Amino acid sequence: GAAIWCIGQAFPYTPIANPSRFIPDWTFGIQDSRLQEIIDQLRATEKPDLVVLLSHNGMDVDLKLASRVTGLDVIFGGHTHDGMPAPSLVSNSGGKTLVTNAGSNGKFLGVLDLEVKQGRLRDYRYRLLPVFSNQLPADPEMAQYIKSVRAPYLDKLNEPLATAEDLLYRRGNFNGTFDQVICDALIKVKDAQISLSPGFRWGTTVLPGQTITMENVLDQTCITYPETYRREMTGADIKAILE
């Protein structure tokens, strides 16, 4: 019987995080003042028990947003793929906001149980449940479809390239061992002094001693804008990109 209102927050940096040719007329931004107006209007007119933000901001932006905006009970976030074992409780001038992310690619299921009494959040319990896909039965129709789509490319996907000497992963916020392989390759192939690779935090982890296949490389690098460039940059340019 609780009245719960959900507000959607689109990824604020779409025009600069993707090639502008894909979205020439789009503009976003965090727009926290506009969000505050919406929350205030909801609180005044609808009298909700809970107000939830479904966010594509990323964990760091969500944490900052929660400190600046009042009236939000919970932020369910995405984009940065952080698997948070516990929600962050962020204080602001109007109270506190729970902020959480549940990873990516179906690796986890975030479960947040909320106790609501007399029109406000009284208590909560959160669990980050790992999803063991190999223990779940696949949908037969979808499995057959995937098999048929992959069939023409299996030889290429299964092509062995090397053997992993260390654990290759790509899940750290700033770096991972597969990121380092990609950056080392960019330096060698492009004859560059510095290489930068987006920290996507996705892809399959490869164990030490395991064969690295072409599919392992592709599931780390196949994106909608896969071009790589070598260009001259100033120190100011590099600083701006890193920030």
PDB file of N, CA, C and O in Angstrom, residues 60-92:
ATOM      1  N   ASP A  60      30.036   7.364  -8.644  1.00  0.00           N
ATOM      2  CA  ASP A  60      30.638   8.577  -8.096  1.00  0.00           C
ATOM      3  C   ASP A  60      29.700   9.770  -8.222  1.00  0.00           C
ATOM      4  O   ASP A  60      29.571  10.568  -7.288  1.00  0.00           O
ATOM      5  N   VAL A  61      29.056   9.901  -9.380  1.00  0.00           N
ATOM      6  CA  VAL A  61      28.121  11.012  -9.575  1.00  0.00           C
ATOM      7  C   VAL A  61      26.901  10.847  -8.675  1.00  0.00           C
ATOM      8  O   VAL A  61      26.394  11.816  -8.102  1.00  0.00           O
ATOM      9  N   ASP A  62      26.423   9.608  -8.522  1.00  0.00           N
ATOM     10  CA  ASP A  62      25.276   9.363  -7.639  1.00  0.00           C
ATOM     11  C   ASP A  62      25.580   9.768  -6.198  1.00  0.00           C
ATOM     12  O   ASP A  62      24.733  10.343  -5.506  1.00  0.00           O
ATOM     13  N   LEU A  63      26.780   9.446  -5.728  1.00  0.00           N
ATOM     14  CA  LEU A  63      27.159   9.807  -4.362  1.00  0.00           C
ATOM     15  C   LEU A  63      27.170  11.329  -4.177  1.00  0.00           C
ATOM     16  O   LEU A  63      26.689  11.856  -3.165  1.00  0.00           O
ATOM     17  N   LYS A  64      27.714  12.025  -5.160  1.00  0.00           N
ATOM     18  CA  LYS A  64      27.742  13.495  -5.084  1.00  0.00           C
ATOM     19  C   LYS A  64      26.322  14.050  -5.180  1.00  0.00           C
ATOM     20  O   LYS A  64      25.949  14.983  -4.441  1.00  0.00           O
ATOM     21  N   LEU A  65      25.537  13.491  -6.081  1.00  0.00           N
ATOM     22  CA  LEU A  65      24.155  13.945  -6.255  1.00  0.00           C
ATOM     23  C   LEU A  65      23.355  13.770  -4.966  1.00  0.00           C
ATOM     24  O   LEU A  65      22.585  14.659  -4.564  1.00  0.00           O
ATOM     25  N   ALA A  66      23.546  12.626  -4.308  1.00  0.00           N
ATOM     26  CA  ALA A  66      22.827  12.350  -3.071  1.00  0.00           C
ATOM     27  C   ALA A  66      23.183  13.354  -1.972  1.00  0.00           C
ATOM     28  O   ALA A  66      22.366  13.621  -1.083  1.00  0.00           O
ATOM     29  N   SER A  67      24.380  13.917  -2.032  1.00  0.00           N
ATOM     30  CA  SER A  67      24.783  14.895  -1.022  1.00  0.00           C
ATOM     31  C   SER A  67      24.222  16.280  -1.311  1.00  0.00           C
ATOM     32  O   SER A  67      24.132  17.124  -0.406  1.00  0.00           O
ATOM     33  N   ARG A  68      23.813  16.524  -2.553  1.00  0.00           N
ATOM     34  CA  ARG A  68      23.351  17.855  -2.964  1.00  0.00           C
ATOM     35  C   ARG A  68      21.837  17.960  -3.065  1.00  0.00           C
ATOM     36  O   ARG A  68      21.291  19.060  -2.961  1.00  0.00           O
ATOM     37  N   VAL A  69      21.166  16.821  -3.302  1.00  0.00           N
ATOM     38  CA  VAL A  69      19.718  16.831  -3.531  1.00  0.00           C
ATOM     39  C   VAL A  69      19.017  16.235  -2.309  1.00  0.00           C
ATOM     40  O   VAL A  69      19.449  15.209  -1.775  1.00  0.00           O
ATOM     41  N   THR A  70      17.947  16.839  -1.874  1.00  0.00           N
ATOM     42  CA  THR A  70      17.196  16.349  -0.724  1.00  0.00           C
ATOM     43  C   THR A  70      15.883  15.718  -1.187  1.00  0.00           C
ATOM     44  O   THR A  70      15.378  16.029  -2.264  1.00  0.00           O
ATOM     45  N   GLY A  71      15.351  14.824  -0.353  1.00  0.00           N
ATOM     46  CA  GLY A  71      14.049  14.235  -0.639  1.00  0.00           C
ATOM     47  C   GLY A  71      14.089  12.912  -1.353  1.00  0.00           C
ATOM     48  O   GLY A  71      13.046  12.315  -1.615  1.00  0.00           O
ATOM     49  N   LEU A  72      15.290  12.413  -1.687  1.00  0.00           N
ATOM     50  CA  LEU A  72      15.432  11.091  -2.297  1.00  0.00           C
ATOM     51  C   LEU A  72      15.693  10.066  -1.197  1.00  0.00           C
ATOM     52  O   LEU A  72      16.578  10.261  -0.367  1.00  0.00           O
ATOM     53  N   ASP A  73      14.946   8.978  -1.226  1.00  0.00           N
ATOM     54  CA  ASP A  73      15.193   7.912  -0.260  1.00  0.00           C
ATOM     55  C   ASP A  73      16.260   6.948  -0.747  1.00  0.00           C
ATOM     56  O   ASP A  73      17.124   6.519   0.023  1.00  0.00           O
ATOM     57  N   VAL A  74      16.212   6.611  -2.037  1.00  0.00           N
ATOM     58  CA  VAL A  74      17.104   5.584  -2.593  1.00  0.00           C
ATOM     59  C   VAL A  74      17.529   5.991  -3.991  1.00  0.00           C
ATOM     60  O   VAL A  74      16.728   6.548  -4.766  1.00  0.00           O
ATOM     61  N   ILE A  75      18.779   5.729  -4.331  1.00  0.00           N
ATOM     62  CA  ILE A  75      19.255   5.807  -5.718  1.00  0.00           C
ATOM     63  C   ILE A  75      19.720   4.421  -6.133  1.00  0.00           C
ATOM     64  O   ILE A  75      20.658   3.872  -5.557  1.00  0.00           O
ATOM     65  N   PHE A  76      19.025   3.851  -7.123  1.00  0.00           N
ATOM     66  CA  PHE A  76      19.493   2.621  -7.764  1.00  0.00           C
ATOM     67  C   PHE A  76      20.277   3.047  -8.996  1.00  0.00           C
ATOM     68  O   PHE A  76      19.712   3.587  -9.940  1.00  0.00           O
ATOM     69  N   GLY A  77      21.579   2.823  -8.985  1.00  0.00           N
ATOM     70  CA  GLY A  77      22.411   3.363 -10.043  1.00  0.00           C
ATOM     71  C   GLY A  77      22.955   2.316 -10.984  1.00  0.00           C
ATOM     72  O   GLY A  77      22.951   1.115 -10.717  1.00  0.00           O
ATOM     73  N   GLY A  78      23.454   2.797 -12.100  1.00  0.00           N
ATOM     74  CA  GLY A  78      24.114   1.952 -13.093  1.00  0.00           C
ATOM     75  C   GLY A  78      25.229   2.735 -13.750  1.00  0.00           C
ATOM     76  O   GLY A  78      25.667   3.772 -13.270  1.00  0.00           O
ATOM     77  N   HIS A  79      25.723   2.241 -14.842  1.00  0.00           N
ATOM     78  CA  HIS A  79      26.737   2.829 -15.724  1.00  0.00           C
ATOM     79  C   HIS A  79      28.159   2.463 -15.335  1.00  0.00           C
ATOM     80  O   HIS A  79      28.927   2.045 -16.194  1.00  0.00           O
ATOM     81  N   THR A  80      28.555   2.637 -14.071  1.00  0.00           N
ATOM     82  CA  THR A  80      29.958   2.343 -13.734  1.00  0.00           C
ATOM     83  C   THR A  80      30.183   0.886 -13.375  1.00  0.00           C
ATOM     84  O   THR A  80      31.326   0.487 -13.136  1.00  0.00           O
ATOM     85  N   HIS A  81      29.116   0.087 -13.312  1.00  0.00           N
ATOM     86  CA  HIS A  81      29.247  -1.364 -13.125  1.00  0.00           C
ATOM     87  C   HIS A  81      29.826  -1.747 -11.768  1.00  0.00           C
ATOM     88  O   HIS A  81      30.392  -2.822 -11.623  1.00  0.00           O
ATOM     89  N   ASP A  82      29.705  -0.879 -10.780  1.00  0.00           N
ATOM     90  CA  ASP A  82      30.223  -1.207  -9.450  1.00  0.00           C
ATOM     91  C   ASP A  82      29.298  -2.211  -8.763  1.00  0.00           C
ATOM     92  O   ASP A  82      28.099  -1.947  -8.617  1.00  0.00           O
ATOM     93  N   GLY A  83      29.844  -3.336  -8.323  1.00  0.00           N
ATOM     94  CA  GLY A  83      29.084  -4.267  -7.510  1.00  0.00           C
ATOM     95  C   GLY A  83      29.259  -3.905  -6.048  1.00  0.00           C
ATOM     96  O   GLY A  83      30.288  -4.204  -5.453  1.00  0.00           O
ATOM     97  N   MET A  84      28.281  -3.241  -5.482  1.00  0.00           N
ATOM     98  CA  MET A  84      28.411  -2.719  -4.121  1.00  0.00           C
ATOM     99  C   MET A  84      27.847  -3.723  -3.118  1.00  0.00           C
ATOM    100  O   MET A  84      26.647  -4.014  -3.138  1.00  0.00           O
ATOM    101  N   PRO A  85      28.672  -4.255  -2.235  1.00  0.00           N
ATOM    102  CA  PRO A  85      28.191  -5.242  -1.264  1.00  0.00           C
ATOM    103  C   PRO A  85      27.273  -4.643  -0.208  1.00  0.00           C
ATOM    104  O   PRO A  85      26.538  -5.360   0.462  1.00  0.00           O
ATOM    105  N   ALA A  86      27.322  -3.323  -0.058  1.00  0.00           N
ATOM    106  CA  ALA A  86      26.431  -2.626   0.873  1.00  0.00           C
ATOM    107  C   ALA A  86      26.129  -1.249   0.296  1.00  0.00           C
ATOM    108  O   ALA A  86      26.981  -0.649  -0.381  1.00  0.00           O
ATOM    109  N   PRO A  87      24.932  -0.728   0.539  1.00  0.00           N
ATOM    110  CA  PRO A  87      24.627   0.614   0.038  1.00  0.00           C
ATOM    111  C   PRO A  87      25.372   1.676   0.834  1.00  0.00           C
ATOM    112  O   PRO A  87      25.676   1.479   2.016  1.00  0.00           O
ATOM    113  N   SER A  88      25.683   2.781   0.179  1.00  0.00           N
ATOM    114  CA  SER A  88      26.272   3.928   0.877  1.00  0.00           C
ATOM    115  C   SER A  88      25.134   4.797   1.404  1.00  0.00           C
ATOM    116  O   SER A  88      24.171   5.070   0.691  1.00  0.00           O
ATOM    117  N   LEU A  89      25.254   5.222   2.650  1.00  0.00           N
ATOM    118  CA  LEU A  89      24.257   6.088   3.262  1.00  0.00           C
ATOM    119  C   LEU A  89      24.825   7.502   3.258  1.00  0.00           C
ATOM    120  O   LEU A  89      25.756   7.810   4.004  1.00  0.00           O
ATOM    121  N   VAL A  90      24.267   8.349   2.391  1.00  0.00           N
ATOM    122  CA  VAL A  90      24.817   9.685   2.153  1.00  0.00           C
ATOM    123  C   VAL A  90      23.958  10.726   2.861  1.00  0.00           C
ATOM    124  O   VAL A  90      22.734  10.763   2.685  1.00  0.00           O
ATOM    125  N   SER A  91      24.585  11.573   3.636  1.00  0.00           N
ATOM    126  CA  SER A  91      23.878  12.641   4.345  1.00  0.00           C
ATOM    127  C   SER A  91      23.742  13.871   3.458  1.00  0.00           C
ATOM    128  O   SER A  91      24.639  14.194   2.668  1.00  0.00           O
ATOM    129  N   ASN A  92      22.613  14.549   3.587  1.00  0.00           N
ATOM    130  CA  ASN A  92      22.396  15.822   2.920  1.00  0.00           C
ATOM    131  C   ASN A  92      21.591  16.721   3.851  1.00  0.00           C
ATOM    132  O   ASN A  92      21.240  16.318   4.967  1.00  0.00           O
TER     133      ASN A  92
END
